[in-house]
PDB file of C-alpha atoms in Angstrom:
ATOM      1  CA  MET A   1      47.681  18.877   5.867  1.00 85.00           C
ATOM      2  CA  LYS A   2      45.674  15.628   5.991  1.00 94.00           C
ATOM      3  CA  LYS A   3      43.187  15.086   8.640  1.00 97.00           C
ATOM      4  CA  ALA A   4      43.633  11.381  10.252  1.00 97.00           C
ATOM      5  CA  ILE A   5      40.705   9.235  10.778  1.00 98.00           C
ATOM      6  CA  GLU A   6      39.812   6.126  12.166  1.00 98.00           C
ATOM      7  CA  LEU A   7      36.667   5.273  10.463  1.00 98.00           C
ATOM      8  CA  VAL A   8      35.415   5.787   7.344  1.00 98.00           C
ATOM      9  CA  MET A   9      31.771   5.717   5.981  1.00 98.00           C
ATOM     10  CA  PHE A  10      31.055   5.345   2.287  1.00 98.00           C
ATOM     11  CA  ASP A  11      27.745   5.794   0.819  1.00 98.00           C
ATOM     12  CA  LEU A  12      26.692   3.599  -1.973  1.00 98.00           C
ATOM     13  CA  ASP A  13      24.543   4.772  -4.618  1.00 97.00           C
ATOM     14  CA  GLY A  14      26.235   7.500  -6.527  1.00 97.00           C
ATOM     15  CA  THR A  15      29.774   7.242  -4.385  1.00 98.00           C
ATOM     16  CA  LEU A  16      30.965   3.942  -4.600  1.00 98.00           C
ATOM     17  CA  ALA A  17      28.808   2.654  -7.177  1.00 98.00           C
ATOM     18  CA  ASP A  18      26.999   4.170 -10.249  1.00 98.00           C
ATOM     19  CA  THR A  19      23.314   2.380  -9.426  1.00 98.00           C
ATOM     20  CA  GLY A  20      21.350   5.030 -11.746  1.00 96.00           C
ATOM     21  CA  HIS A  21      20.903   3.212 -14.916  1.00 97.00           C
ATOM     22  CA  ASP A  22      19.301   0.016 -12.928  1.00 98.00           C
ATOM     23  CA  LEU A  23      17.349   1.804 -10.572  1.00 97.00           C
ATOM     24  CA  ALA A  24      15.822   3.984 -13.724  1.00 97.00           C
ATOM     25  CA  ASP A  25      15.166   0.895 -15.602  1.00 98.00           C
ATOM     26  CA  SER A  26      13.496  -0.374 -12.316  1.00 98.00           C
ATOM     27  CA  VAL A  27      11.586   2.324 -11.920  1.00 97.00           C
ATOM     28  CA  ASN A  28      10.343   2.483 -15.485  1.00 97.00           C
ATOM     29  CA  PHE A  29       9.676  -1.106 -15.192  1.00 97.00           C
ATOM     30  CA  THR A  30       7.298  -0.431 -12.265  1.00 96.00           C
ATOM     31  CA  ARG A  31       5.675   2.644 -14.177  1.00 94.00           C
ATOM     32  CA  ALA A  32       4.865   0.350 -17.382  1.00 96.00           C
ATOM     33  CA  HIS A  33       3.318  -2.156 -14.974  1.00 94.00           C
ATOM     34  CA  PHE A  34       0.944   0.474 -14.042  1.00 92.00           C
ATOM     35  CA  ALA A  35       0.724   1.687 -17.683  1.00 93.00           C
ATOM     36  CA  LEU A  36       2.558   4.606 -16.975  1.00 93.00           C
ATOM     37  CA  THR A  37       5.113   6.486 -19.739  1.00 95.00           C
ATOM     38  CA  PRO A  38       8.777   6.117 -19.104  1.00 96.00           C
ATOM     39  CA  MET A  39      10.443   9.081 -16.871  1.00 95.00           C
ATOM     40  CA  PRO A  40      13.725  10.351 -18.121  1.00 96.00           C
ATOM     41  CA  GLU A  41      16.632   8.675 -16.112  1.00 94.00           C
ATOM     42  CA  ARG A  42      18.097  11.710 -14.826  1.00 92.00           C
ATOM     43  CA  GLN A  43      14.781  12.665 -13.430  1.00 93.00           C
ATOM     44  CA  VAL A  44      14.815   9.305 -11.495  1.00 95.00           C
ATOM     45  CA  TYR A  45      18.301   9.825 -10.330  1.00 94.00           C
ATOM     46  CA  ALA A  46      16.836  13.428  -8.356  1.00 91.00           C
ATOM     47  CA  ASN A  47      14.928  11.012  -6.462  1.00 92.00           C
ATOM     48  CA  VAL A  48      18.026   8.651  -5.521  1.00 93.00           C
ATOM     49  CA  GLY A  49      19.393   8.906  -1.902  1.00 90.00           C
ATOM     50  CA  ARG A  50      16.346   9.071   0.703  1.00 92.00           C
ATOM     51  CA  GLY A  51      15.546   5.176   0.812  1.00 91.00           C
ATOM     52  CA  VAL A  52      13.530   3.228  -1.613  1.00 93.00           C
ATOM     53  CA  GLU A  53       9.743   4.686  -0.191  1.00 92.00           C
ATOM     54  CA  HIS A  54      10.735   8.079  -1.421  1.00 92.00           C
ATOM     55  CA  LEU A  55      12.055   6.900  -4.756  1.00 94.00           C
ATOM     56  CA  LEU A  56       8.698   5.345  -5.655  1.00 93.00           C
ATOM     57  CA  LYS A  57       6.582   8.073  -4.093  1.00 92.00           C
ATOM     58  CA  GLN A  58       8.378  10.700  -6.111  1.00 92.00           C
ATOM     59  CA  SER A  59       8.716   8.619  -9.355  1.00 92.00           C
ATOM     60  CA  LEU A  60       5.150   7.314  -9.634  1.00 88.00           C
ATOM     61  CA  PRO A  61       3.032  10.294  -8.237  1.00 86.00           C
ATOM     62  CA  GLU A  62       0.051   9.054 -10.143  1.00 78.00           C
ATOM     63  CA  GLU A  63      -0.495   6.038  -7.940  1.00 68.00           C
ATOM     64  CA  GLY A  64      -0.337   7.955  -4.897  1.00 62.00           C
ATOM     65  CA  ALA A  65      -0.857   5.980  -1.646  1.00 66.00           C
ATOM     66  CA  LYS A  66      -3.955   3.888  -2.972  1.00 76.00           C
ATOM     67  CA  ARG A  67      -1.564   1.147  -4.298  1.00 88.00           C
ATOM     68  CA  PHE A  68       1.582   1.930  -2.807  1.00 90.00           C
ATOM     69  CA  ALA A  69       2.320  -1.747  -1.479  1.00 90.00           C
ATOM     70  CA  GLU A  70       1.668  -2.827  -4.917  1.00 93.00           C
ATOM     71  CA  VAL A  71       3.837  -0.428  -6.480  1.00 94.00           C
ATOM     72  CA  MET A  72       6.751  -1.366  -3.602  1.00 94.00           C
ATOM     73  CA  ARG A  73       6.402  -5.184  -4.392  1.00 95.00           C
ATOM     74  CA  VAL A  74       6.462  -4.973  -8.501  1.00 96.00           C
ATOM     75  CA  PHE A  75       9.666  -2.399  -8.092  1.00 96.00           C
ATOM     76  CA  LEU A  76      11.348  -4.815  -5.395  1.00 97.00           C
ATOM     77  CA  GLU A  77      10.610  -7.930  -7.516  1.00 97.00           C
ATOM     78  CA  TYR A  78      12.134  -6.593 -10.727  1.00 98.00           C
ATOM     79  CA  TYR A  79      15.027  -4.730  -8.879  1.00 98.00           C
ATOM     80  CA  GLU A  80      16.153  -7.446  -6.500  1.00 97.00           C
ATOM     81  CA  ALA A  81      16.638  -9.689  -9.974  1.00 98.00           C
ATOM     82  CA  HIS A  82      18.104  -6.731 -12.051  1.00 98.00           C
ATOM     83  CA  LEU A  83      20.205  -4.827  -9.583  1.00 97.00           C
ATOM     84  CA  LEU A  84      23.749  -5.732 -11.164  1.00 98.00           C
ATOM     85  CA  ASP A  85      22.681  -5.485 -14.835  1.00 98.00           C
ATOM     86  CA  ARG A  86      24.445  -2.214 -15.437  1.00 98.00           C
ATOM     87  CA  THR A  87      25.561  -1.093 -11.936  1.00 98.00           C
ATOM     88  CA  VAL A  88      29.635  -0.908 -11.798  1.00 98.00           C
ATOM     89  CA  LEU A  89      32.081   0.715  -9.498  1.00 98.00           C
ATOM     90  CA  TYR A  90      32.874   4.282 -10.151  1.00 98.00           C
ATOM     91  CA  PRO A  91      36.752   4.741 -11.108  1.00 98.00           C
ATOM     92  CA  GLY A  92      39.416   4.325  -8.275  1.00 98.00           C
ATOM     93  CA  VAL A  93      36.881   3.169  -5.770  1.00 98.00           C
ATOM     94  CA  ARG A  94      38.836   0.017  -5.120  1.00 98.00           C
ATOM     95  CA  GLU A  95      42.358   1.896  -4.722  1.00 98.00           C
ATOM     96  CA  VAL A  96      40.905   4.199  -2.237  1.00 98.00           C
ATOM     97  CA  LEU A  97      39.530   1.363  -0.289  1.00 98.00           C
ATOM     98  CA  GLY A  98      42.818  -0.324  -0.246  1.00 98.00           C
ATOM     99  CA  TYR A  99      44.721   3.139   0.658  1.00 98.00           C
ATOM    100  CA  PHE A 100      42.233   2.937   3.919  1.00 98.00           C
ATOM    101  CA  ARG A 101      42.823  -0.721   4.629  1.00 97.00           C
ATOM    102  CA  ASP A 102      44.023   0.096   8.208  1.00 97.00           C
ATOM    103  CA  LYS A 103      41.038   2.051   9.077  1.00 98.00           C
ATOM    104  CA  ARG A 104      37.738   1.111   9.687  1.00 98.00           C
ATOM    105  CA  ARG A 105      35.325   1.089   6.378  1.00 98.00           C
ATOM    106  CA  LEU A 106      31.625   1.036   6.295  1.00 98.00           C
ATOM    107  CA  VAL A 107      28.800   1.131   3.741  1.00 98.00           C
ATOM    108  CA  VAL A 108      26.203   3.101   5.197  1.00 98.00           C
ATOM    109  CA  SER A 109      23.398   3.718   2.583  1.00 98.00           C
ATOM    110  CA  ASN A 110      19.500   4.840   2.580  1.00 97.00           C
ATOM    111  CA  LYS A 111      18.908   1.561   0.535  1.00 96.00           C
ATOM    112  CA  ILE A 112      17.061  -1.150   2.250  1.00 96.00           C
ATOM    113  CA  TYR A 113      20.129  -3.380   3.829  1.00 97.00           C
ATOM    114  CA  ARG A 114      19.358  -6.601   1.831  1.00 97.00           C
ATOM    115  CA  LEU A 115      19.639  -4.866  -1.327  1.00 97.00           C
ATOM    116  CA  THR A 116      22.560  -2.531   0.014  1.00 98.00           C
ATOM    117  CA  GLU A 117      24.592  -5.938   0.728  1.00 98.00           C
ATOM    118  CA  ALA A 118      23.438  -7.675  -2.585  1.00 98.00           C
ATOM    119  CA  VAL A 119      24.852  -4.824  -4.535  1.00 98.00           C
ATOM    120  CA  VAL A 120      28.144  -4.632  -2.552  1.00 98.00           C
ATOM    121  CA  HIS A 121      28.883  -8.322  -2.610  1.00 98.00           C
ATOM    122  CA  GLY A 122      27.842  -8.413  -6.317  1.00 98.00           C
ATOM    123  CA  LEU A 123      30.318  -6.134  -6.875  1.00 98.00           C
ATOM    124  CA  GLY A 124      33.022  -8.108  -4.924  1.00 98.00           C
ATOM    125  CA  ILE A 125      33.994  -5.379  -2.310  1.00 98.00           C
ATOM    126  CA  ALA A 126      32.226  -7.043   0.339  1.00 98.00           C
ATOM    127  CA  GLY A 127      35.756  -7.952   2.006  1.00 97.00           C
ATOM    128  CA  GLU A 128      36.662  -4.391   2.268  1.00 98.00           C
ATOM    129  CA  PHE A 129      34.315  -3.373   4.542  1.00 98.00           C
ATOM    130  CA  ASP A 130      33.867  -3.775   8.246  1.00 98.00           C
ATOM    131  CA  ALA A 131      30.032  -3.306   8.327  1.00 98.00           C
ATOM    132  CA  ILE A 132      27.529  -2.741   5.443  1.00 98.00           C
ATOM    133  CA  LEU A 133      24.672  -0.855   7.446  1.00 98.00           C
ATOM    134  CA  GLY A 134      21.054   0.027   5.006  1.00 97.00           C
ATOM    135  CA  GLY A 135      18.126   2.163   5.445  1.00 95.00           C
ATOM    136  CA  ASP A 136      16.527  -0.179   7.763  1.00 96.00           C
ATOM    137  CA  SER A 137      19.501  -0.728  10.214  1.00 97.00           C
ATOM    138  CA  ALA A 138      18.578   2.141  12.173  1.00 96.00           C
ATOM    139  CA  ALA A 139      15.044   3.383  13.143  1.00 94.00           C
ATOM    140  CA  GLU A 140      15.749   6.548  11.131  1.00 97.00           C
ATOM    141  CA  LYS A 141      17.424   7.047   7.550  1.00 97.00           C
ATOM    142  CA  LYS A 142      19.974  10.169   6.557  1.00 98.00           C
ATOM    143  CA  PRO A 143      20.125  13.024   6.770  1.00 98.00           C
ATOM    144  CA  HIS A 144      19.210  12.008  10.642  1.00 98.00           C
ATOM    145  CA  PRO A 145      22.491  10.863  12.224  1.00 98.00           C
ATOM    146  CA  ALA A 146      21.148   7.600  13.389  1.00 98.00           C
ATOM    147  CA  LEU A 147      22.787   5.295  11.018  1.00 98.00           C
ATOM    148  CA  LEU A 148      26.296   7.304  11.731  1.00 98.00           C
ATOM    149  CA  GLN A 149      25.811   7.237  15.221  1.00 98.00           C
ATOM    150  CA  LEU A 150      25.119   3.575  15.108  1.00 98.00           C
ATOM    151  CA  ALA A 151      28.378   3.031  13.222  1.00 98.00           C
ATOM    152  CA  LEU A 152      30.415   5.788  15.502  1.00 98.00           C
ATOM    153  CA  ALA A 153      28.879   3.244  18.562  1.00 98.00           C
ATOM    154  CA  LYS A 154      29.609  -0.337  17.057  1.00 97.00           C
ATOM    155  CA  PHE A 155      33.126   0.668  16.630  1.00 98.00           C
ATOM    156  CA  HIS A 156      33.970   2.784  19.329  1.00 98.00           C
ATOM    157  CA  VAL A 157      34.939   5.574  17.558  1.00 98.00           C
ATOM    158  CA  ALA A 158      34.801   9.307  18.521  1.00 98.00           C
ATOM    159  CA  ALA A 159      32.942  11.734  16.111  1.00 98.00           C
ATOM    160  CA  ASN A 160      35.697  13.787  15.399  1.00 98.00           C
ATOM    161  CA  ASP A 161      37.878  10.652  14.066  1.00 98.00           C
ATOM    162  CA  ALA A 162      35.313   9.600  11.411  1.00 98.00           C
ATOM    163  CA  LEU A 163      34.413  10.602   8.228  1.00 98.00           C
ATOM    164  CA  ILE A 164      31.193  10.115   5.600  1.00 98.00           C
ATOM    165  CA  VAL A 165      31.774  10.393   1.755  1.00 98.00           C
ATOM    166  CA  GLY A 166      28.816  11.047   0.000  1.00 98.00           C
ATOM    167  CA  ASP A 167      27.054  12.428  -3.651  1.00 98.00           C
ATOM    168  CA  GLY A 168      24.483  13.782  -1.591  1.00 96.00           C
ATOM    169  CA  ASP A 169      23.029  16.390   1.054  1.00 97.00           C
ATOM    170  CA  THR A 170      21.532  13.806   2.819  1.00 97.00           C
ATOM    171  CA  ASP A 171      25.013  12.254   3.500  1.00 98.00           C
ATOM    172  CA  ILE A 172      26.240  15.768   4.375  1.00 98.00           C
ATOM    173  CA  GLU A 173      23.699  16.873   6.958  1.00 98.00           C
ATOM    174  CA  ALA A 174      23.731  13.209   8.325  1.00 98.00           C
ATOM    175  CA  GLY A 175      27.482  13.877   8.974  1.00 98.00           C
ATOM    176  CA  LYS A 176      27.250  17.528  10.305  1.00 98.00           C
ATOM    177  CA  ARG A 177      24.475  16.133  12.631  1.00 98.00           C
ATOM    178  CA  ALA A 178      26.738  13.302  13.937  1.00 98.00           C
ATOM    179  CA  GLY A 179      29.756  15.598  14.091  1.00 98.00           C
ATOM    180  CA  VAL A 180      31.748  13.533  11.624  1.00 98.00           C
ATOM    181  CA  ALA A 181      34.244  15.121   8.926  1.00 98.00           C
ATOM    182  CA  THR A 182      32.066  15.313   5.670  1.00 98.00           C
ATOM    183  CA  CYS A 183      33.206  15.072   1.938  1.00 98.00           C
ATOM    184  CA  GLY A 184      30.963  15.564  -0.941  1.00 98.00           C
ATOM    185  CA  VAL A 185      31.584  14.127  -4.477  1.00 98.00           C
ATOM    186  CA  THR A 186      30.293  15.733  -7.458  1.00 98.00           C
ATOM    187  CA  TYR A 187      30.481  12.936  -9.694  1.00 97.00           C
ATOM    188  CA  GLY A 188      27.313  10.819  -8.488  1.00 96.00           C
ATOM    189  CA  LEU A 189      23.798  10.965  -9.041  1.00 95.00           C
ATOM    190  CA  GLY A 190      22.854  13.753  -6.182  1.00 90.00           C
ATOM    191  CA  ASN A 191      22.168  16.966  -7.004  1.00 93.00           C
ATOM    192  CA  ILE A 192      25.496  18.887  -6.815  1.00 95.00           C
ATOM    193  CA  GLY A 193      23.929  22.120  -5.834  1.00 96.00           C
ATOM    194  CA  ASP A 194      21.774  20.803  -2.900  1.00 95.00           C
ATOM    195  CA  MET A 195      24.838  18.742  -1.610  1.00 97.00           C
ATOM    196  CA  LEU A 196      27.083  22.085  -1.988  1.00 98.00           C
ATOM    197  CA  ALA A 197      24.230  24.120  -0.229  1.00 98.00           C
ATOM    198  CA  ALA A 198      24.793  21.477   2.702  1.00 98.00           C
ATOM    199  CA  LYS A 199      28.319  22.763   3.150  1.00 98.00           C
ATOM    200  CA  PRO A 200      30.868  19.809   3.012  1.00 98.00           C
ATOM    201  CA  ASP A 201      34.122  20.096   4.791  1.00 98.00           C
ATOM    202  CA  VAL A 202      35.717  18.618   1.442  1.00 98.00           C
ATOM    203  CA  VAL A 203      34.461  18.616  -2.111  1.00 98.00           C
ATOM    204  CA  ILE A 204      35.955  16.146  -4.762  1.00 98.00           C
ATOM    205  CA  ASP A 205      35.509  15.397  -8.173  1.00 98.00           C
ATOM    206  CA  SER A 206      36.624  11.886  -8.111  1.00 98.00           C
ATOM    207  CA  ILE A 207      36.942   9.392  -5.205  1.00 98.00           C
ATOM    208  CA  GLY A 208      40.576   9.042  -6.285  1.00 98.00           C
ATOM    209  CA  GLU A 209      41.352  12.649  -4.645  1.00 98.00           C
ATOM    210  CA  LEU A 210      40.038  11.312  -0.824  1.00 98.00           C
ATOM    211  CA  PRO A 211      43.586  10.322   0.243  1.00 98.00           C
ATOM    212  CA  THR A 212      44.861  14.135  -0.896  1.00 97.00           C
ATOM    213  CA  TYR A 213      42.904  15.337   2.190  1.00 98.00           C
ATOM    214  CA  PHE A 214      42.337  12.209   4.901  1.00 98.00           C
ATOM    215  CA  CYS A 215      44.714   9.711   6.045  1.00 96.00           C
TER     216      CYS A 215
END
């Protein structure tokens, strides 16, 4: 039987949008700036989902902390200018957003808010959401439940009536800590094994399967 919900929270990178190529390109532009060899795309993807600081610290460990401010500046300047070069919505996203049009729909991402907003607007789906939350919209990023708790409080929705959909263990853990239903997707950028180990309530291979389980 389908579970009725009032609010659905979507992760962005690897859930709504395939942002991997542009992130990898930006990481490798930054590595080249520091005379470092390119990193394989899949290796970059493994570091996506926990915020830009984590992404860069893992993707440029050679620089360590000594030049991190410069690393961040180089990456952000390039990524902000190229974040829609190859980024696309996953198949079925528009249809699923339409299915949930009578619910509260949110983007809840660990990506910096202004970057999250730029991607969502650039992909033409900003009008589908009641709110967009980024990694700096609350005091803590996922897997901490702060972003989800902020969303629940903002729309006065009980945790039992809410859902988070994401490709990472961070999404599932945040959802469990916030007390909301959790749905893991297998098609994204996150490590599937880590996501499954977090024990989501539902696992789907396409976002188009979401209406099978929730209404």
